[in-house]
Tab-separated table of C-alpha atoms in Angstrom:
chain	number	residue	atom	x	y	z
A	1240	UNK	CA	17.448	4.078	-0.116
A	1241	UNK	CA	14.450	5.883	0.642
A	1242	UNK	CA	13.227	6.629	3.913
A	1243	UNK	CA	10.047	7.921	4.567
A	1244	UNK	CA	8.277	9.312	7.947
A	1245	UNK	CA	4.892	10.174	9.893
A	1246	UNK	CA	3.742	11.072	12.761
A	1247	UNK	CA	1.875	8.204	14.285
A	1248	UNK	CA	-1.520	9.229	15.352
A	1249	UNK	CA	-3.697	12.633	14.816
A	1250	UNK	CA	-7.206	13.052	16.659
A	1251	UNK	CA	-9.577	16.097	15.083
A	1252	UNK	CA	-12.678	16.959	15.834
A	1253	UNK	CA	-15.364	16.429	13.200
A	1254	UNK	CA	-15.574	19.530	10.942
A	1255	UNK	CA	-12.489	20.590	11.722
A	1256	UNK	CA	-9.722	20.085	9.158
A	1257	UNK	CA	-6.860	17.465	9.431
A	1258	UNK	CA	-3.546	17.650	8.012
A	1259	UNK	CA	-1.482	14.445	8.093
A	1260	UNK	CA	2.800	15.112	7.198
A	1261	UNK	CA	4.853	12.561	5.924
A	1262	UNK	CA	8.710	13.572	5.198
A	1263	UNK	CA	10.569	11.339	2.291
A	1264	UNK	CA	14.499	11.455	2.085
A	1265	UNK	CA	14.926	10.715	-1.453
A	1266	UNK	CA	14.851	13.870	-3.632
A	1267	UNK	CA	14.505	11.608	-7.262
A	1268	UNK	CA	11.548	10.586	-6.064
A	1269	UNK	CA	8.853	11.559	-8.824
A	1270	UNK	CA	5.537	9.646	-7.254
A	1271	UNK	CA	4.527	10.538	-3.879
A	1272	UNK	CA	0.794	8.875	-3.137
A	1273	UNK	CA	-1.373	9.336	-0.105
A	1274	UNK	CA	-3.537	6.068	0.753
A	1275	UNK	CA	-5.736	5.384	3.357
A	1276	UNK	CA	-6.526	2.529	4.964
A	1277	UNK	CA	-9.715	1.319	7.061
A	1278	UNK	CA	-9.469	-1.466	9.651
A	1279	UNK	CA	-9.430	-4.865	7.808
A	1280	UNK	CA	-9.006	-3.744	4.862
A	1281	UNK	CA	-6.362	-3.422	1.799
A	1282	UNK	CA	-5.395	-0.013	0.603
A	1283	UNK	CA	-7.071	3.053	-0.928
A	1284	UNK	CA	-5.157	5.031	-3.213
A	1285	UNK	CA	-6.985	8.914	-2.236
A	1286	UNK	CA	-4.357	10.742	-4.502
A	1287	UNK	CA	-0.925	11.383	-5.969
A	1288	UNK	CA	1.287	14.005	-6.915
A	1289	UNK	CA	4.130	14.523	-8.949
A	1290	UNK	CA	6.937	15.908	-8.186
A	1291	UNK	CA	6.724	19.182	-10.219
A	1292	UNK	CA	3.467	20.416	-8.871
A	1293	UNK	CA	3.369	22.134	-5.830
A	1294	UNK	CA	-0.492	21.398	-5.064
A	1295	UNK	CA	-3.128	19.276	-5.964
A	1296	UNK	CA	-7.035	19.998	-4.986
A	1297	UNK	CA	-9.512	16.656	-4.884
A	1298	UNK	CA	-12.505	17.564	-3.645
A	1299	UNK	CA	-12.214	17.513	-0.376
A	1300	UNK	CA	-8.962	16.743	-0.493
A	1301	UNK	CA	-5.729	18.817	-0.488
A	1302	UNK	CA	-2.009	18.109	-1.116
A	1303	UNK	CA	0.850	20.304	-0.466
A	1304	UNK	CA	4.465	19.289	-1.761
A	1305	UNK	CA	7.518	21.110	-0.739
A	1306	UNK	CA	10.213	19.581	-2.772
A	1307	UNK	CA	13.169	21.431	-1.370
A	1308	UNK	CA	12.308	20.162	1.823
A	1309	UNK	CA	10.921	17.155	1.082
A	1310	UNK	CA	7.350	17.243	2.947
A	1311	UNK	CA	4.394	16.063	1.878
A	1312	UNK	CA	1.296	16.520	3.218
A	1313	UNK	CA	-2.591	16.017	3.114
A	1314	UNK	CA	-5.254	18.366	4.240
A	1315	UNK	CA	-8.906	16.684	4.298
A	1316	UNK	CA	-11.353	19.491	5.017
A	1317	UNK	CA	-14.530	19.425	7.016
A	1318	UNK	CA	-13.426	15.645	8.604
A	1319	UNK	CA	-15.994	13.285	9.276
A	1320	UNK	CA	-16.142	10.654	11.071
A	1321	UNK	CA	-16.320	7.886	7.842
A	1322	UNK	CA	-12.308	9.364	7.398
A	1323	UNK	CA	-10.890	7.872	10.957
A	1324	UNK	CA	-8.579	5.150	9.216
A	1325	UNK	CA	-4.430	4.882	8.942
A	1326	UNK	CA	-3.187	6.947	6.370
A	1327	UNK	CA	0.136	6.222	4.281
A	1328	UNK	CA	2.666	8.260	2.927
A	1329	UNK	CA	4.507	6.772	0.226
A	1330	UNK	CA	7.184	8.012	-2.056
A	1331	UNK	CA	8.667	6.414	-5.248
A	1332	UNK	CA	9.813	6.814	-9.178
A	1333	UNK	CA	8.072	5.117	-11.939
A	1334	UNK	CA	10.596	2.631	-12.115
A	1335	UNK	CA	10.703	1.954	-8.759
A	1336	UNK	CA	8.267	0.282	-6.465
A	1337	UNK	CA	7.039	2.929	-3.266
A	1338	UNK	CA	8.163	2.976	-0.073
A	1339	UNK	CA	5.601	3.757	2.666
A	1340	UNK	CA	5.388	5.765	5.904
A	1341	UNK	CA	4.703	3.535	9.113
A	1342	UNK	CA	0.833	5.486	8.900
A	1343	UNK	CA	-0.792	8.018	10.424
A	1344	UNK	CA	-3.987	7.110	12.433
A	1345	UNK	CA	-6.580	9.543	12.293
A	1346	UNK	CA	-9.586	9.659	14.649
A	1347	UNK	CA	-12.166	11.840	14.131
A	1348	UNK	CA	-14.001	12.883	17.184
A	1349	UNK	CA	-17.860	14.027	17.325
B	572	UNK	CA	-10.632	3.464	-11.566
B	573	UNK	CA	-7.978	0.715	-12.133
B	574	UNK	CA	-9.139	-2.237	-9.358
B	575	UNK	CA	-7.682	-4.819	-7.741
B	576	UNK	CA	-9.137	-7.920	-6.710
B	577	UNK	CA	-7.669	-10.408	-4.348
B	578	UNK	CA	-8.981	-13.890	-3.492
B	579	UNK	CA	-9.780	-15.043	-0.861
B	580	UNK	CA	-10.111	-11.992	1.039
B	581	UNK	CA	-9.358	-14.421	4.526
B	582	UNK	CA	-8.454	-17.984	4.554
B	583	UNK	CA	-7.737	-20.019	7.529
B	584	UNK	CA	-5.499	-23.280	7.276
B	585	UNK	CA	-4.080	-26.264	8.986
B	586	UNK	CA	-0.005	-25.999	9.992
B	587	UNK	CA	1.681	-27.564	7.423
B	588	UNK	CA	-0.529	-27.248	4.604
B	589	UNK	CA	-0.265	-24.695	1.175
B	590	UNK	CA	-2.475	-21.946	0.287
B	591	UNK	CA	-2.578	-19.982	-2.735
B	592	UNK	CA	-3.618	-16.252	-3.028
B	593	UNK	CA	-4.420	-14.380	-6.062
B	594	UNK	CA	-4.257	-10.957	-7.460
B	595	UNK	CA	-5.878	-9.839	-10.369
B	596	UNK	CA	-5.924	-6.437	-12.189
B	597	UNK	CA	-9.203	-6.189	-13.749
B	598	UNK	CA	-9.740	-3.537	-16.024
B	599	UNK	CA	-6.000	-3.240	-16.677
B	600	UNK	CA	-2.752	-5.034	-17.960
B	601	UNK	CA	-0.256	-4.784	-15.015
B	602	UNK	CA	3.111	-5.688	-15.892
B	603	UNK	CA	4.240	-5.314	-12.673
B	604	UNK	CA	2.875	-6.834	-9.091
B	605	UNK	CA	4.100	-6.875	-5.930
B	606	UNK	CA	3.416	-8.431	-2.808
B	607	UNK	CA	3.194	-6.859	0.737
B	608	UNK	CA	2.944	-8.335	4.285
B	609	UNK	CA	1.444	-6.407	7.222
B	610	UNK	CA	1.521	-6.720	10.441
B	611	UNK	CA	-0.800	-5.008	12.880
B	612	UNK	CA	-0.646	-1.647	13.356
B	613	UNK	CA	2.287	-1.796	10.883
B	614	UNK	CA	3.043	-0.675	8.042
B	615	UNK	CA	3.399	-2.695	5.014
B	616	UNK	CA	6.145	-4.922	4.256
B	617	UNK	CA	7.498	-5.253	0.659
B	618	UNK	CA	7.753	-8.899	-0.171
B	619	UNK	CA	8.919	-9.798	-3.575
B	620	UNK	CA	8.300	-7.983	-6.989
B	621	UNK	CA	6.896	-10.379	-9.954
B	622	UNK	CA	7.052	-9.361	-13.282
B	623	UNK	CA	4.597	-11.034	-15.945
B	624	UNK	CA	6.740	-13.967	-17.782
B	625	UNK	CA	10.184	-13.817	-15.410
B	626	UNK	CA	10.683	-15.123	-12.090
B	627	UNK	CA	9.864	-13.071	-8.895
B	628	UNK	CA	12.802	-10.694	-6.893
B	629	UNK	CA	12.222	-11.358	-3.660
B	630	UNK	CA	13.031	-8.468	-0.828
B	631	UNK	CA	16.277	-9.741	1.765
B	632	UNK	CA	15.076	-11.842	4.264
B	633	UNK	CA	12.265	-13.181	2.187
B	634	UNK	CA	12.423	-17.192	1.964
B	635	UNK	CA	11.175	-17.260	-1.798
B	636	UNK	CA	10.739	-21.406	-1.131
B	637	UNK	CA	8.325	-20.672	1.140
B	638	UNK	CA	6.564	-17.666	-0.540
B	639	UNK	CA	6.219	-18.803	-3.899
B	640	UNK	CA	5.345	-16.185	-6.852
B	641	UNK	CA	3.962	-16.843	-9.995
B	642	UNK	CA	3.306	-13.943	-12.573
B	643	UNK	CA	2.054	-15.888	-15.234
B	644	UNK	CA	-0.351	-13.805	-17.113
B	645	UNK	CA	-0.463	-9.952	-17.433
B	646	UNK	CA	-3.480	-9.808	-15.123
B	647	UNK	CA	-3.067	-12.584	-12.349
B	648	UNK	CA	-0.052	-13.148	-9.761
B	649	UNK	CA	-0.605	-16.097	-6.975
B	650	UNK	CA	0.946	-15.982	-3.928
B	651	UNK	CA	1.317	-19.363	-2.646
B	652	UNK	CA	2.210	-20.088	0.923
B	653	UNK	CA	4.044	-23.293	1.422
B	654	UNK	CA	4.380	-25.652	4.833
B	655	UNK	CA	2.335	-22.592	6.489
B	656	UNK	CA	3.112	-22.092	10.154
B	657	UNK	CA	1.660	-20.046	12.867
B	658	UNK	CA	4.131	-17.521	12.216
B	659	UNK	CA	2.949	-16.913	8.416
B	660	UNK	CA	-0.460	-15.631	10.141
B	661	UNK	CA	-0.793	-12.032	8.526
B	662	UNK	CA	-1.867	-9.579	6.718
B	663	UNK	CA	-1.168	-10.180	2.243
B	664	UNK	CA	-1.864	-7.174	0.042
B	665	UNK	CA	-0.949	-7.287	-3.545
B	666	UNK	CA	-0.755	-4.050	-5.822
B	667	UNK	CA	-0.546	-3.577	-9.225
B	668	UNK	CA	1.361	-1.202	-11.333
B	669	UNK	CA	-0.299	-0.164	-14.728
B	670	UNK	CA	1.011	0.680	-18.015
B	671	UNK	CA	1.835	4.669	-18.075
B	672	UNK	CA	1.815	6.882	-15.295
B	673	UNK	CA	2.827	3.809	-12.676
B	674	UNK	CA	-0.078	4.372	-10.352
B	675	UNK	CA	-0.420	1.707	-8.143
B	676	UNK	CA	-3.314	0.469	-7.256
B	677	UNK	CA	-3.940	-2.307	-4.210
B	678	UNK	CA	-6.149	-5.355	-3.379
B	679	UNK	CA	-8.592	-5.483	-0.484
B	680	UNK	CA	-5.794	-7.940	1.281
B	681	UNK	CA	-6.178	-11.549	2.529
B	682	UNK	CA	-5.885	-12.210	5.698
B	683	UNK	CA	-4.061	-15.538	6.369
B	684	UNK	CA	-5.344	-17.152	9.830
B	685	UNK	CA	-2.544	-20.690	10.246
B	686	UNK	CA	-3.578	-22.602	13.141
C-alpha cells in the first residue's frame, strides 16, 4: 500500500518562507493534497495537485511535485503567524481514498 | 467551495451510553464518505468507508458493532458510537468525496469526551 512521510515539526520565522516535504511511495498515485490543520479543529484542504503537473501557484501558496522521486512539497511565502498549524501530506487515486503523512507542525516565530 | 458540516462539533457522554455523529455535504452530492479517528498529535486514522445505499467497509481492526455507519442519503452519513467507553474518547472527522475530480473535502471534527 501506500506509505507516505514528513518531517515532524518546522519552526520559521515570520516573513520568511516555509517549505514543508512529504515523500509518498506509491507511484499510481494521481491526487496528492496538502491540508492544514489548526488546533481543535477538522481539516483544511489548502490545495492539490495532479500528478502530471509539475507546479501549482495559489496565492501565496506553492507546490512542487517531483514524480520520479516521489516528493511533494509546499512552499508558503512570507509566513505569518495565523499559518502555525499541522500540515498533512496526503497521496491517493480517484478511486481510492488518501493516505496521510503523520503532519508537519509549523510554528511561526515573530 | 464544497463544505462539510459535522454535528455536534463536541459531545460529552456517560460510559455505556450511544451517540450519533453526522456528516453532511452541503452544497454537494457525495457518494462517498469516510470516517477518520485522531488521536493527539496524530495523524488521522481511516475508519470505515460508507457508500450512499450499501453497507459501510470498515478498515482491520475496526469493531463495525461498535462504530456503526449509516450512508443513507447522498448528503448525510451518521456515525454512531455504541456502549461508549473511556477509550472511544477522540478525535471524529468525516470527509466527503464529490462527484468528478474526487476532491475531498473534511468536517470541522467532533470531539467525543466519554466519561
Amino acid at each position: 500500500g501506500e506509505d507516505v512521510e514528513q518531517s515532524l515539526f518546522l519552526s520559521v520565522r515570520e516573513g520568511d518562507s516555509s517549505v514543508i516535504n512529504c515523500t509518498y511511495t506509491d507511484s499510481s498515485s494521481t491526487y496528492l493534497y496538502w491540508y492544514k490543520q489548526e488546533p481543535g479543529a477538522g481539516l483544511q484542504l489548502l490545495t492539490y495537485i495532479f500528478s502530471n503537473m509539475d507546479m501549482k501557484q495559489d496565492q501565496r501558496l506553492t507546490v512542487l511535485l517531483n514524480k520520479k522521486d516521489k516528493h511533494l512539497s509546499l512552499r508558503i511565502a512570507d509566513t505569518q503567524t495565523g499559518d502555525s498549524a499541522i500540515y498533512f501530506c496526503a497521496a491517493g487515486g480517484s478511486a481510492r481514498q488518501l493516505t496521510f503523512g503523520s503532519g508537519t507542525q509549523l510554528t511561526v516565530l515573530p | 467551495g464544497a463544505v462539510v458540516s459535522q454535528h455536534p462539533s463536541r459531545v460529552i457522554c456517560k460510559s455505556g451510553t450511544s451517540v450519533k455523529i453526522e456528516c453532511r455535504s452541503l452544497d454537494f452530492q457525495a457518494t462517498t464518505m469516510f470516517w477518520y479517528r485522531q488521536f493527539p498529535k496524530q495523524s488521522l486514522m481511516l475508519m470505515a468507508t460508507s457508500n450512499e445505499g450499501s453497507k459501510a467497509t470498515y478498515e482491520q481492526g475496526v469493531e463495525k458493532d461498535k462504530f456503526l455507519i449509516n450512508h443513507a442519503s447522498l448528503t448525510l452519513s451518521t456515525l454512531t458510537v455504541t456502549s461508549a467507553h473511556p477509550e472511544d474518547s477522540s478525535f471524529y472527522i468525516c470527509s466527503a468525496r464529490g462527484q468528478g475530480t474526487g476532491e475531498l473535502f473534511f468536517g470541522e471534527g467532533s470531539r467525543l469526551t466519554v466519561l
